[in-house]
Every structure is written in structure tokens, then in C-alpha cells.
CSV table of C-alpha atoms and ligand atoms in Angstrom, one decimal:
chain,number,residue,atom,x,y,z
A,1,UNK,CA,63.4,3.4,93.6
A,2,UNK,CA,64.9,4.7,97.0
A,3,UNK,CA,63.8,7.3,99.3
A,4,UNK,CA,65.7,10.2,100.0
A,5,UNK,CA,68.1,9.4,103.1
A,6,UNK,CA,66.2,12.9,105.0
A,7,UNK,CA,62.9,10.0,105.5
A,8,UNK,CA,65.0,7.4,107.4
A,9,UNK,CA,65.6,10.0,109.7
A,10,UNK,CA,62.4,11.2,110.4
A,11,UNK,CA,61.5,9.3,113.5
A,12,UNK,CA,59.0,6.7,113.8
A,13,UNK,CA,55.5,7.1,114.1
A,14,UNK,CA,55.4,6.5,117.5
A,15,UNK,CA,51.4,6.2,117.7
A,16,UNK,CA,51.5,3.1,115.0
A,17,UNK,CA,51.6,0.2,117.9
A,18,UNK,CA,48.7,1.5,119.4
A,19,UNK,CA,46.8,2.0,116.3
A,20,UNK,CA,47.1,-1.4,115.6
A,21,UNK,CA,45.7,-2.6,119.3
A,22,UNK,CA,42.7,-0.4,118.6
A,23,UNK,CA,42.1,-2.1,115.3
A,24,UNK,CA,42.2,-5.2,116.8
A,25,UNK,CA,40.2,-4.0,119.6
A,26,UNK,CA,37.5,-2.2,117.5
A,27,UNK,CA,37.4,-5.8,115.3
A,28,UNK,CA,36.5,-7.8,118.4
A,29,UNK,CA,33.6,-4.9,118.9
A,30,UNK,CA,35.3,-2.9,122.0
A,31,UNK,CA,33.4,0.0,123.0
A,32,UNK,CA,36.8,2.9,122.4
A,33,UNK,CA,36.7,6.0,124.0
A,34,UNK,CA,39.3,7.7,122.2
A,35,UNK,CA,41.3,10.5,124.4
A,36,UNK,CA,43.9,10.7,122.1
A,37,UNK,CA,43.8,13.3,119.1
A,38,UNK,CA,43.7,16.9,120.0
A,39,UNK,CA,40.7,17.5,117.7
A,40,UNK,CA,37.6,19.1,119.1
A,41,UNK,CA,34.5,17.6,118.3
A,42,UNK,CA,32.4,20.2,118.5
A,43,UNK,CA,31.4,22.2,115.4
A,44,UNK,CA,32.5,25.3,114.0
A,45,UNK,CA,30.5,28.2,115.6
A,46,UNK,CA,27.4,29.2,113.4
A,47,UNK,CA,28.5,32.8,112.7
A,48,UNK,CA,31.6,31.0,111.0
A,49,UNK,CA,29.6,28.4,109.0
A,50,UNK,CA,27.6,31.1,107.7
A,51,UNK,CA,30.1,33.5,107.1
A,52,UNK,CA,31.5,30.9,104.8
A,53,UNK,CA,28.6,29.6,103.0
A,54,UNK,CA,28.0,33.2,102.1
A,55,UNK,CA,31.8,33.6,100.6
A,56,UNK,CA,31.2,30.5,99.0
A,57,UNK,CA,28.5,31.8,96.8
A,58,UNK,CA,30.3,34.5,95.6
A,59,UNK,CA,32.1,34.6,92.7
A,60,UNK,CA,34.9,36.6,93.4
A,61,UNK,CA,36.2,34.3,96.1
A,62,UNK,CA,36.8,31.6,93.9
A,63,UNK,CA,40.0,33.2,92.1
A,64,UNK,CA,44.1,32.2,93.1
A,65,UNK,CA,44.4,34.1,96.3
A,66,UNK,CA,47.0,36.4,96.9
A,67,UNK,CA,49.8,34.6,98.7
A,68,UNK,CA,50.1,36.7,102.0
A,69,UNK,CA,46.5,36.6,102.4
A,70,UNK,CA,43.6,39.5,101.2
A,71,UNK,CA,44.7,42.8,102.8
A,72,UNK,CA,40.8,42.4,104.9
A,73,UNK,CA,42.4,39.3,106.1
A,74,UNK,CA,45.6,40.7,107.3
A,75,UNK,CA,44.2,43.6,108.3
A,76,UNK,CA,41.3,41.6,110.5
A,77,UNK,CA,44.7,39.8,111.8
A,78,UNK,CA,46.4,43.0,113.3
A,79,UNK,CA,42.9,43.9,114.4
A,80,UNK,CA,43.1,41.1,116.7
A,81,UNK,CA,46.1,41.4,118.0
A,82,UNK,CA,45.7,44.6,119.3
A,83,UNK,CA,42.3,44.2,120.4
A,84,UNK,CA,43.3,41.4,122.2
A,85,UNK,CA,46.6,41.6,123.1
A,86,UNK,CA,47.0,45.6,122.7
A,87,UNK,CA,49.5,44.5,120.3
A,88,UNK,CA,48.6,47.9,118.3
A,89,UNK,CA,50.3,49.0,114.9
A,90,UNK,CA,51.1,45.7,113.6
A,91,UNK,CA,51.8,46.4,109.8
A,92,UNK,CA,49.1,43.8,107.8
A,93,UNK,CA,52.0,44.1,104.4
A,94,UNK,CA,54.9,43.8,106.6
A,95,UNK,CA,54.2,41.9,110.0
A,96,UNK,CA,51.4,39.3,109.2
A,97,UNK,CA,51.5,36.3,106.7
A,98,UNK,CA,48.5,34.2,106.6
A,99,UNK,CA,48.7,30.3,106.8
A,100,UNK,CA,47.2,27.3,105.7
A,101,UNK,CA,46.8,26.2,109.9
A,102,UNK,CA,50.0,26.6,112.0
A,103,UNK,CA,51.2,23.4,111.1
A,104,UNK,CA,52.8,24.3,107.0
A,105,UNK,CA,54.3,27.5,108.3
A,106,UNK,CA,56.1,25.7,111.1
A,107,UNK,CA,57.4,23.6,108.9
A,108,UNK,CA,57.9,26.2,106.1
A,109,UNK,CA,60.3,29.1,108.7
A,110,UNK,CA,62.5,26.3,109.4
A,111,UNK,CA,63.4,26.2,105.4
A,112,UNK,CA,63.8,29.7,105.3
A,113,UNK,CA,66.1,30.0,108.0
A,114,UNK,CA,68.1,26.8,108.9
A,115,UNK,CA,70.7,25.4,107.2
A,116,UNK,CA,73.2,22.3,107.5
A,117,UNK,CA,75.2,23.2,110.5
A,118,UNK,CA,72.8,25.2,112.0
A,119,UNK,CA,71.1,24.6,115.4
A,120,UNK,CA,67.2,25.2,116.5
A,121,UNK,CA,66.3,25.5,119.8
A,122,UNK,CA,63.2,23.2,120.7
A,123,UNK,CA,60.7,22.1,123.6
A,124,UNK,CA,61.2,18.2,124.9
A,125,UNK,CA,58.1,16.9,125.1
A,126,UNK,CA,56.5,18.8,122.5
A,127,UNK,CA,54.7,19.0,119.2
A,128,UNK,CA,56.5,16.6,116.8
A,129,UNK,CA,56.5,19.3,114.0
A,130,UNK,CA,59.4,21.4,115.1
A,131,UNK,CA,62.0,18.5,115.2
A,132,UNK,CA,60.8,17.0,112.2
A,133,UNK,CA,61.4,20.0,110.4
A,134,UNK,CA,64.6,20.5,111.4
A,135,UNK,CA,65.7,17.2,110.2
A,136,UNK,CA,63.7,18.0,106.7
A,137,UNK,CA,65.8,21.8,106.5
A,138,UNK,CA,69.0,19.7,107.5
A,139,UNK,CA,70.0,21.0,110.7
A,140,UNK,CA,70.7,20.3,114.2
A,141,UNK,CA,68.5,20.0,117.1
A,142,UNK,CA,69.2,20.7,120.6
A,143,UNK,CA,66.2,19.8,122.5
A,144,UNK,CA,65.2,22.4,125.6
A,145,UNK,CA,63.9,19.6,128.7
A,146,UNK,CA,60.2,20.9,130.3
A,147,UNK,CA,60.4,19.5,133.4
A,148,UNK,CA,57.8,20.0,135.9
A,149,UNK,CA,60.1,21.4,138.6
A,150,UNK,CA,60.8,24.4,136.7
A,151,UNK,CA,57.0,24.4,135.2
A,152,UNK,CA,57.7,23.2,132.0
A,153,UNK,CA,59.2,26.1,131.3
A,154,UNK,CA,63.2,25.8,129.2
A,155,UNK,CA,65.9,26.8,131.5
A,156,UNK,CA,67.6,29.2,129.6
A,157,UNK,CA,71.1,29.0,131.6
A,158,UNK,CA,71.3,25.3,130.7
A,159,UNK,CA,71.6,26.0,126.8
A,160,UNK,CA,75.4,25.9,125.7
A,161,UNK,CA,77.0,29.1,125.2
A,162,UNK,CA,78.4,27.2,121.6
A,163,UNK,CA,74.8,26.0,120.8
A,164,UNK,CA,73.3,29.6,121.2
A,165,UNK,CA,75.3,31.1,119.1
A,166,UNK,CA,74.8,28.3,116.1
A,167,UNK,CA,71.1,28.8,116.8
A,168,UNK,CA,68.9,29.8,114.3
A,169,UNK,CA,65.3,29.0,115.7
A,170,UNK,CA,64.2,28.9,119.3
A,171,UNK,CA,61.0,27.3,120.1
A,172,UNK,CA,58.1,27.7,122.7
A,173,UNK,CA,54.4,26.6,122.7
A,174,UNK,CA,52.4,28.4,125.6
A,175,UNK,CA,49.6,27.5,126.4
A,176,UNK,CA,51.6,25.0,126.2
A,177,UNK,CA,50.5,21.3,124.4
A,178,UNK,CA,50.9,18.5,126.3
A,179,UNK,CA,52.1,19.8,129.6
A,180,UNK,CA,49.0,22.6,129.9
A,181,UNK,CA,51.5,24.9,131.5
A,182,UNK,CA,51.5,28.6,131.3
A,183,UNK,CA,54.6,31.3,131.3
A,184,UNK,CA,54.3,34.6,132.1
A,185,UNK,CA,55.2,38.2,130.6
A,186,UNK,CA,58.3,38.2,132.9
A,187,UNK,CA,59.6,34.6,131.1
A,188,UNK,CA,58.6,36.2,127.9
A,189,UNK,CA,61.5,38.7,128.3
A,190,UNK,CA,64.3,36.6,128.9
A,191,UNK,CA,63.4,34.7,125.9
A,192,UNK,CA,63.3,37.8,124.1
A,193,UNK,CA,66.7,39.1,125.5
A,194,UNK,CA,68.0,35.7,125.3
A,195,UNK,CA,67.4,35.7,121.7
A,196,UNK,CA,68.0,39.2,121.1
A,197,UNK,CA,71.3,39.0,122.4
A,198,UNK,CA,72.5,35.2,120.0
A,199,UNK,CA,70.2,37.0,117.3
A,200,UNK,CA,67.7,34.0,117.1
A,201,UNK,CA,64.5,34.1,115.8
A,202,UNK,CA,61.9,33.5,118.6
A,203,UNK,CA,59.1,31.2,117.5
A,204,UNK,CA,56.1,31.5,119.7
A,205,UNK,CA,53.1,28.5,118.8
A,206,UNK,CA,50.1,30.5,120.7
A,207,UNK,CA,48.2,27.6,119.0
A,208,UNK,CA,45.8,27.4,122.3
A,209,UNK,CA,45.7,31.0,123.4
A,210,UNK,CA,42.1,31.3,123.3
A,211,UNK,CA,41.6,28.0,125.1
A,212,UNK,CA,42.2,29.1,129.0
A,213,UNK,CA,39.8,28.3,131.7
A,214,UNK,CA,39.1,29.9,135.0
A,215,UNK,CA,39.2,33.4,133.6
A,216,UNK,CA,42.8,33.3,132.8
A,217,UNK,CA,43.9,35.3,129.6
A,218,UNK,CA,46.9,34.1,128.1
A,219,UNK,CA,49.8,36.5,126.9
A,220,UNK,CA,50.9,37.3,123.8
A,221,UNK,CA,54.7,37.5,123.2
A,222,UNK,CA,54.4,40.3,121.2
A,223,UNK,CA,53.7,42.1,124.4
A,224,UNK,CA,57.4,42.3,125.7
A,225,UNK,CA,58.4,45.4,124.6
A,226,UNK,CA,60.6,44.8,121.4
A,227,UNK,CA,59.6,41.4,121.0
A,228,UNK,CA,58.7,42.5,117.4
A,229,UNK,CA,62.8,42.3,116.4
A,230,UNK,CA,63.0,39.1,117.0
A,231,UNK,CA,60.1,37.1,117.9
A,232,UNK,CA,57.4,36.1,115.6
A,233,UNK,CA,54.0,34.4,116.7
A,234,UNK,CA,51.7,31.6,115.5
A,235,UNK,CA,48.2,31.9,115.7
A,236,UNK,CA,45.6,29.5,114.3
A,237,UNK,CA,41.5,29.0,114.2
A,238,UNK,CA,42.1,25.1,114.8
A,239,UNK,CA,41.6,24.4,118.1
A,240,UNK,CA,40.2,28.2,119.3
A,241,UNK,CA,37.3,28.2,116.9
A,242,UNK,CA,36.5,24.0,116.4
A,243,UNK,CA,38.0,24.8,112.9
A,244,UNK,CA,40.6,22.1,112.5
A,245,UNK,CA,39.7,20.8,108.9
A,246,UNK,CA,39.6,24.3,107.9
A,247,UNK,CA,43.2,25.1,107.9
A,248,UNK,CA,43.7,28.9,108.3
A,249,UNK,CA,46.1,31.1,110.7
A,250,UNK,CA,48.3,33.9,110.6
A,251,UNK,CA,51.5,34.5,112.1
A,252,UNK,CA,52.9,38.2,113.3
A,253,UNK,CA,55.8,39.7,114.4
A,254,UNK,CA,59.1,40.5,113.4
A,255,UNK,CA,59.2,41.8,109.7
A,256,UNK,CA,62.2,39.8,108.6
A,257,UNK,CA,61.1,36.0,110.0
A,258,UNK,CA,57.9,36.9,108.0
A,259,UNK,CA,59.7,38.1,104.7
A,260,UNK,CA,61.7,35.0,105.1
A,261,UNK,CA,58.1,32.9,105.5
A,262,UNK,CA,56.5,34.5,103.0
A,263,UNK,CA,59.5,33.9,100.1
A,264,UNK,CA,59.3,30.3,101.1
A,265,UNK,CA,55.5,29.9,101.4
A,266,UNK,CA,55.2,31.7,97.9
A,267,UNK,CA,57.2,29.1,96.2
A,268,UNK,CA,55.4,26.5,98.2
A,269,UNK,CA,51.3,26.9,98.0
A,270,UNK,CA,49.2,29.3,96.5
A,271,UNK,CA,47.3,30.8,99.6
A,272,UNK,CA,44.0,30.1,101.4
A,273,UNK,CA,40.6,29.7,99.7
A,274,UNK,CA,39.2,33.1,100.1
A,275,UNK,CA,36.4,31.8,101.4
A,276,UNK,CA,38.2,30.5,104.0
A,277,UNK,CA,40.0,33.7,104.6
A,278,UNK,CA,36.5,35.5,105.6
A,279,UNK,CA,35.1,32.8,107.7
A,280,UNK,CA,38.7,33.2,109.5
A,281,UNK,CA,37.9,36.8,109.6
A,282,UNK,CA,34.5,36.0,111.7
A,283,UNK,CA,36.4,33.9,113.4
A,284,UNK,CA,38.9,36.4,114.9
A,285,UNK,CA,35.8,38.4,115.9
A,286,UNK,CA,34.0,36.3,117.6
A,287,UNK,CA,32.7,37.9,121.0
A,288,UNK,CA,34.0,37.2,124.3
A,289,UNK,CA,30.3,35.8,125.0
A,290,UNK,CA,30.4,33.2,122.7
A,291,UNK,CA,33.9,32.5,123.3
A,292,UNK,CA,32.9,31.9,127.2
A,293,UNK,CA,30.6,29.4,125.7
A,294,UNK,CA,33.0,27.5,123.4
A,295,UNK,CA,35.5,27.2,126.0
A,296,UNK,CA,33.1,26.1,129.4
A,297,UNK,CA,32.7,22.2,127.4
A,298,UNK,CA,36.3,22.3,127.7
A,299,UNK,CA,36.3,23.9,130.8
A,300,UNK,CA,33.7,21.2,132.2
A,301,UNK,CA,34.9,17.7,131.1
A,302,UNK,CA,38.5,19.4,132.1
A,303,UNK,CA,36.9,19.1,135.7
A,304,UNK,CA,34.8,16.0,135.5
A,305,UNK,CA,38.6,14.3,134.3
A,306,UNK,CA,40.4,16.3,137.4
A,307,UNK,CA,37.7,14.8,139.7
A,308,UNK,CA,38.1,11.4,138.4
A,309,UNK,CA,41.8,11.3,138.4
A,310,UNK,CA,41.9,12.5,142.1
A,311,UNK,CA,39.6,10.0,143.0
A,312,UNK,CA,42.0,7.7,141.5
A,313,UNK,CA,44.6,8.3,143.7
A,314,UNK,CA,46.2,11.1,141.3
A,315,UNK,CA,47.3,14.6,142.9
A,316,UNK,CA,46.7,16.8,140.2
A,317,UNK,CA,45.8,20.4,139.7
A,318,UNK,CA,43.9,21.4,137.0
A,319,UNK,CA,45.6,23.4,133.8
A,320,UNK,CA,44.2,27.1,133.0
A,321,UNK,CA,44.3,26.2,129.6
A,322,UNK,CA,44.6,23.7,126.6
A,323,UNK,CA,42.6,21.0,125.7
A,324,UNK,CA,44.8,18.8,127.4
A,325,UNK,CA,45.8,17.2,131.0
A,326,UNK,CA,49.1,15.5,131.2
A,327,UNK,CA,49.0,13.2,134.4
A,328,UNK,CA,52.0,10.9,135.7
A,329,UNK,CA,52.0,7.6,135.0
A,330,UNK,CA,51.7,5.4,138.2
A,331,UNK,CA,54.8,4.0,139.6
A,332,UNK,CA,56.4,0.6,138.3
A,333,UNK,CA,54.7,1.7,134.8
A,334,UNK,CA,56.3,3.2,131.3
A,335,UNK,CA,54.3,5.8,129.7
A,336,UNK,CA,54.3,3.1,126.8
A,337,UNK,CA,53.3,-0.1,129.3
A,338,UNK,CA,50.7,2.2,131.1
A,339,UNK,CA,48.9,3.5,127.9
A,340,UNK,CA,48.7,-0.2,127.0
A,341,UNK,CA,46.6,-1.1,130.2
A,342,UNK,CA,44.6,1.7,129.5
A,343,UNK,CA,43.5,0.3,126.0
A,344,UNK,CA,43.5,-3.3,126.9
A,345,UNK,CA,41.6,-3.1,130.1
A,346,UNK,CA,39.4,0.1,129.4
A,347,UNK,CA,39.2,0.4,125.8
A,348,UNK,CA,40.8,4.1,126.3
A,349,UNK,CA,43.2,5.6,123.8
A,350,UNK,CA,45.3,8.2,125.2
A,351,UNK,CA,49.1,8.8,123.8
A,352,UNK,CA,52.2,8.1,125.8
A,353,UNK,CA,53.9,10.9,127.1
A,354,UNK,CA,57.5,9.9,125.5
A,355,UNK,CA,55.4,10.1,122.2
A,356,UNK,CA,56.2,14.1,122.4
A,357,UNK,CA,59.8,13.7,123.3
A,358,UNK,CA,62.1,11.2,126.0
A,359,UNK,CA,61.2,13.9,128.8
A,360,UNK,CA,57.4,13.0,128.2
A,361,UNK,CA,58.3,10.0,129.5
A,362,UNK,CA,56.4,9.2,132.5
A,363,UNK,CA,53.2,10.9,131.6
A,364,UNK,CA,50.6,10.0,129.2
A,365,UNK,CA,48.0,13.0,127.7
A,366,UNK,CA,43.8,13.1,128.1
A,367,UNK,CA,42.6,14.8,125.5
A,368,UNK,CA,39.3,16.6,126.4
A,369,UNK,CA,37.8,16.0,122.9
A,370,UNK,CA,34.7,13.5,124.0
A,371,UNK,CA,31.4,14.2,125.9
A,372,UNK,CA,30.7,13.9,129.3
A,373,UNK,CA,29.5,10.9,129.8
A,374,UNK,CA,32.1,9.3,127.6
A,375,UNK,CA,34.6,10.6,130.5
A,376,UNK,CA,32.6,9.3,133.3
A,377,UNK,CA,32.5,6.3,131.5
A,378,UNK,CA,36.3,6.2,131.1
A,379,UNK,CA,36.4,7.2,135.1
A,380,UNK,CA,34.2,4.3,136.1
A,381,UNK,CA,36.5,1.8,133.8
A,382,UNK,CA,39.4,2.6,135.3
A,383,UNK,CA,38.1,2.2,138.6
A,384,UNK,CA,36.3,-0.8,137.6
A,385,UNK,CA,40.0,-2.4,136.5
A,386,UNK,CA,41.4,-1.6,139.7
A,387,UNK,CA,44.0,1.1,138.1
A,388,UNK,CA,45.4,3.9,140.9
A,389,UNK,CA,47.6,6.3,141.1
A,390,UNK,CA,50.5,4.9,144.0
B,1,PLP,C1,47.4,21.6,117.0
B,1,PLP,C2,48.7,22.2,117.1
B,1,PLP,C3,49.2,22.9,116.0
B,1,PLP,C4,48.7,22.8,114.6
B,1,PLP,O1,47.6,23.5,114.4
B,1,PLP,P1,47.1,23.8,112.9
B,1,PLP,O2,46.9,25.2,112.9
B,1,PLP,O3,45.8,23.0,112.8
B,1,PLP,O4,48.1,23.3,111.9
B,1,PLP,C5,50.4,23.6,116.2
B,1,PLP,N1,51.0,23.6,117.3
B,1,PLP,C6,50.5,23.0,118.4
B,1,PLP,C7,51.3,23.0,119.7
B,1,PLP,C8,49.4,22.2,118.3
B,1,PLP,O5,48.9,21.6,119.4
């Protein structure tokens, strides 16, 4: 029995090495604090839970659902988005599909619109899923370098004139996951009349756009007037709402990337539980007050690990948004060597940088998914083992 060739060229799971040091840490009874996995650990707000219990318990939920989503659920969708965004008049039929979490409809757009010879645009470092999928829908990826001298933001100009115009897919992630950087309205538009003008569809993963800190608001791309031709955005209850293992999103936009979605998905899975569907629906209106009070945990252990890190030596500034920091490793050190040290010496897991792409290299990624004390705890280690940032 062989594989189909497309596994072999699915790249390595680049986290297996050091889940095999923290087994054999864990077996020798090392206390892990585990930084790694961008999983909150908090639960699901109550109004959610209950919301869902309640669907539960009624019958009618427990039918196929209709692909797309229920019409409440798309409608709640659009509801959202202008309410949040004042992205007003989003059709619910035409302009929203629901999804089972972001993470099948990334994968799914790619079958619907790339092709051998084709060419997606995509983030380097950056969430494994859209190169992946690429390789699965047999095309070609031309990776976009986030380098922090241009904020982690893709440097349009740098894309080849030949490459744009084979393009079928551009990427973006902002807030963005694992740099924490931000872009702007203004860099919005270029991507929009960037893509407008090579006719690529404009995939925006706003996978963290209700985790921001310090007041900030992040942006929807929808915003940019006539994003809706050619952009389409991702939006999930994962990481917003603690709702990870629940596996419900949405994505909007442009009317033909989410015909093409939906024609794909509809061949593919059969929906979301309805159940699910209303608890996503409480979800989306959650209020600002109990959003505040989600996000200041994140906000806090964001400041305890900025703190520590500076007192290590690190000059860092602390990202508006995410659940994530993404620090330099210290000199003589590859992301790979450092993250090692970390485990080895302080029983802390935290990913290498280059595990998101060869321009991560030279970072590594704190997740901000354990308690406080579990990050003091980390802080003190590392101090403890003499690490510094030089
Ligand atoms: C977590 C994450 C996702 C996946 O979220 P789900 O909705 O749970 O599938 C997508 N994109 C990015 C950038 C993420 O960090």
C-alpha cells in the first residue's frame, strides 16, 4: 500500500523533536510549563455554555444542517460585521458561508481556486495551513518574507510581476499570528488594489481580531472601500471566545470566493451542529463588557511576560494584540538550539520561530495560554539558568 506522492510533500512536523524531549522530560517527572499551543485555557464564556445547553435540548437542532449555515446564523454573521466593523449590507445568501473553525475553509478555498500551475501568495513565517494547502490543491507557492523592518507586513513591490499575474490566492493574517503585528486601513488598500489589479482573491485570516489589548480595535478588510470584489475574510470563535474545541466561523466578502467555498465545502461536510451554530450566535454578541474582561487575562500575563523578558536583557515592546509574543532568539543561538535550552534547562515548551516559515528563524513564540504564576515561574527559571538576552 503506498501513499499518494501529495504526503511526501507535505513538510515535516516540525514540533515532533520537541514532543519527544517533553515526553522524556515529563517521564523523568519535570514540572512543564507549556507556552506552546495557541489554545486558551480559559473556558467558554457562560452566556455561550448556556446558549448551547439550551440548543442541545431541542429537538429541532439535532437535524443535517443546511450547508451555508441557518439563515439566523448568517444573518447574526452580517450583524456583526457591521456592528463592529460598519461593514453594513453584507448579503447573509450571498456574502457569508459558515465554517467548521477557520482552519477547513482555509484549506477548502484553496481547492476551489488553485490549480497545477497556479501560484498563491503567502506570509513567511506564518500559520502552516496556507502552504499546506497549496501543496494538497497542487500548486505553487511563492512565500511573501515578514520581516520586522517593514513590520511584518509583505512588501508588495518585491512580488514578481510573472508570479502576480499566475496568482490565484494572496494571503494575510492580521492580527497577525506569530509576529503580533498590526497593519492598517492604508496597507489594506494596496492589498486590495494590488489584488484588484492581478485579479487575486484576497484572503484575510482575522482569526485574532477580537484579541487586542490597550484599547486598540483592529480593522476589518472589508472596510476598504471595494474590498468586497476581491477580498474575502475569516473570522472564527476559537481564540475570541475560548471556543477552540467548538469549531465554528464564518467567512464574508466577495460573493464569488464564497460561491466557490461553498461548492467545495458542500461536497466536503455537511455543516455545523446547529447547536453549535446558536451558541456561535451568542457568541458574536457578546458585549463589549464582557469582552474587556476575556481579553485583560491575556492582556495581563501579556505584561507579566514583557516585564520578565526585559528584565532578561530583551528589548521588546509589547503587541496590541494576539495571544502571542514573538521575541528574538539571543545571539550565537538557532531558534531550534534556543528552544532546546529552554526545555532542557527550564522545563518550558515554546515553538521555534523557523517552525512558521525560514524567516521565523531567529525568534521563538510565548504563547500566553497559562496562569500567572506559571509565567513568573517560567521568568524566575530562566533567570535562575542564567539565560539573557546579549
Ligand atoms: C488558530 C488559527 C486559525 C484556526 O482557527 P480555527 O478557527 O480554530 O480553525 C487560523 N488562522 C490562524 C492564524 C490561527 O492562529
Amino acid at each position: 500500500m503506498q501513499f499518494a506522492k501529495r504526503l511526501d510533500k507535505i513538510p515535516p512536523y516540525l514540533f515532533a523533536e520537541i514532543d519527544r524531549k517533553r515526553e522524556e522530560l515529563l517521564a523523568k517527572g519535570v514540572d512543564i510549563i507549556n507556552m506552546g499551543v495557541g489554545d486558551p485555557d480559559k473556558p467558554t464564556p457562560d452566556h455561550v455554555v448556556k446558549t448551547a445547553i439550551e440548543a442541545i435540548q431541542d429537538p429541532s437542532t439535532h437535524d443535517y444542517p443546511p450547508y451555508k449555515g441557518t439563515k439566523e446564523f448568517r444573518t447574526a454573521a452580517a450583524d456583526y460585521m457591521a456592528k463592529r466593523f460598519g461593514v453594513t449590507g453584507l448579503d447573509p445568501d450571498t456574502e457569508i458561508v459558515s465554517s467548521i473553525g477557520s482552519k477547513e475553509a482555509i484549506h477548502n478555498i484553496f481547492l476551489a481556486f488553485v490549480e497545477p500551475g497556479d501560484y498563491t501568495l503567502i506570509p513567511d513565517p506564518a500559520y502552516p495551513v496556507y502552504r499546506t494547502a497549496t501543496i494538497f490543491a497542487g500548486g505553487d507557492y511563492h512565500t511573501m518574507p515578514l520581516v520586522e523592518e517593514n513590520g511584518f507586513l509583505p512588501d508588495l513591490s518585491k512580488i514578481p510581476t510573472e508570479i502576480a499575474q499566475k496568482a490565484k490566492l494572496l494571503w494575510i493574517n492580521y492580527p497577525n499570528n506569530p509576529t503580533g503585528a498590526l497593519a492598517s486601513l492604508e496597507y489594506f488598500k494596496e492589498l486590495v488594489d494590488f489584488c484588484k489589479k492581478y485579479e487575486i482573491l484576497l484572503c484575510h485570516d482575522n482569526a485574532y481580531t477580537e484579541m487586542a489589548y490597550d484599547g486598540y480595535k483592529p480593522p476589518s478588510i472589508l472596510q476598504v472601500e471595494g474590498a468586497r470584489d476581491i477580498a474575502i475574510e475569516y473570522h472564527s470563535c476559537s481564540k475570541s471566545y475560548n471556543m477552540t474545541g467548538w469549531r465554528v466561523g464564518f467567512v464574508a466578502g466577495c460573493a464569488k470566493g464564497i460561491k466557490g467555498l461553498g461548492q467545495v465545502k458542500t461536497n466536503v461536510d455537511s455543516g455545523i451542529f446547529k447547536a453549535i451554530q446558536r451558541a456561535a450566535i451568542a457568541a458574536f454578541q457578546t458585549s463589549e463588557a464582557d469582552l474587556q474582561a476575556l481579553m485583560s487575562v491575556y492582556q495581563k500575563r501579556r505584561d507579566i511576560v514583557i516585564e520578565g523578558l526585559r528584565s532578561l536583557g530583551w528589548q521588546i515592546e509589547a503587541p496590541k494584540a494576539t495571544l502571542y509574543i514573538w521575541a528574538r532568539v539571543p545571539s550565537g543561538y538557532t531558534s531550534t538550539e534556543f528552544v532546546t535550552l529552554l526545555l532542557e534547562k527550564c522545563g518550558i515548551i515554546v515553538p521555534p520561530g523557523n517552525g512558521y516559515g525560514e524567516y521565523g528563524e531567529g525568534y521563538f513564540r510565548i504563547a500566553l495560554t497559562v496562569e500567572d504564576d506559571r509565567i513568573h515561574e517560567a521568568i524566575k527559571r530562566m533567570t535562575e539558568a542564567g539565560i539573557r538576552y546579549q
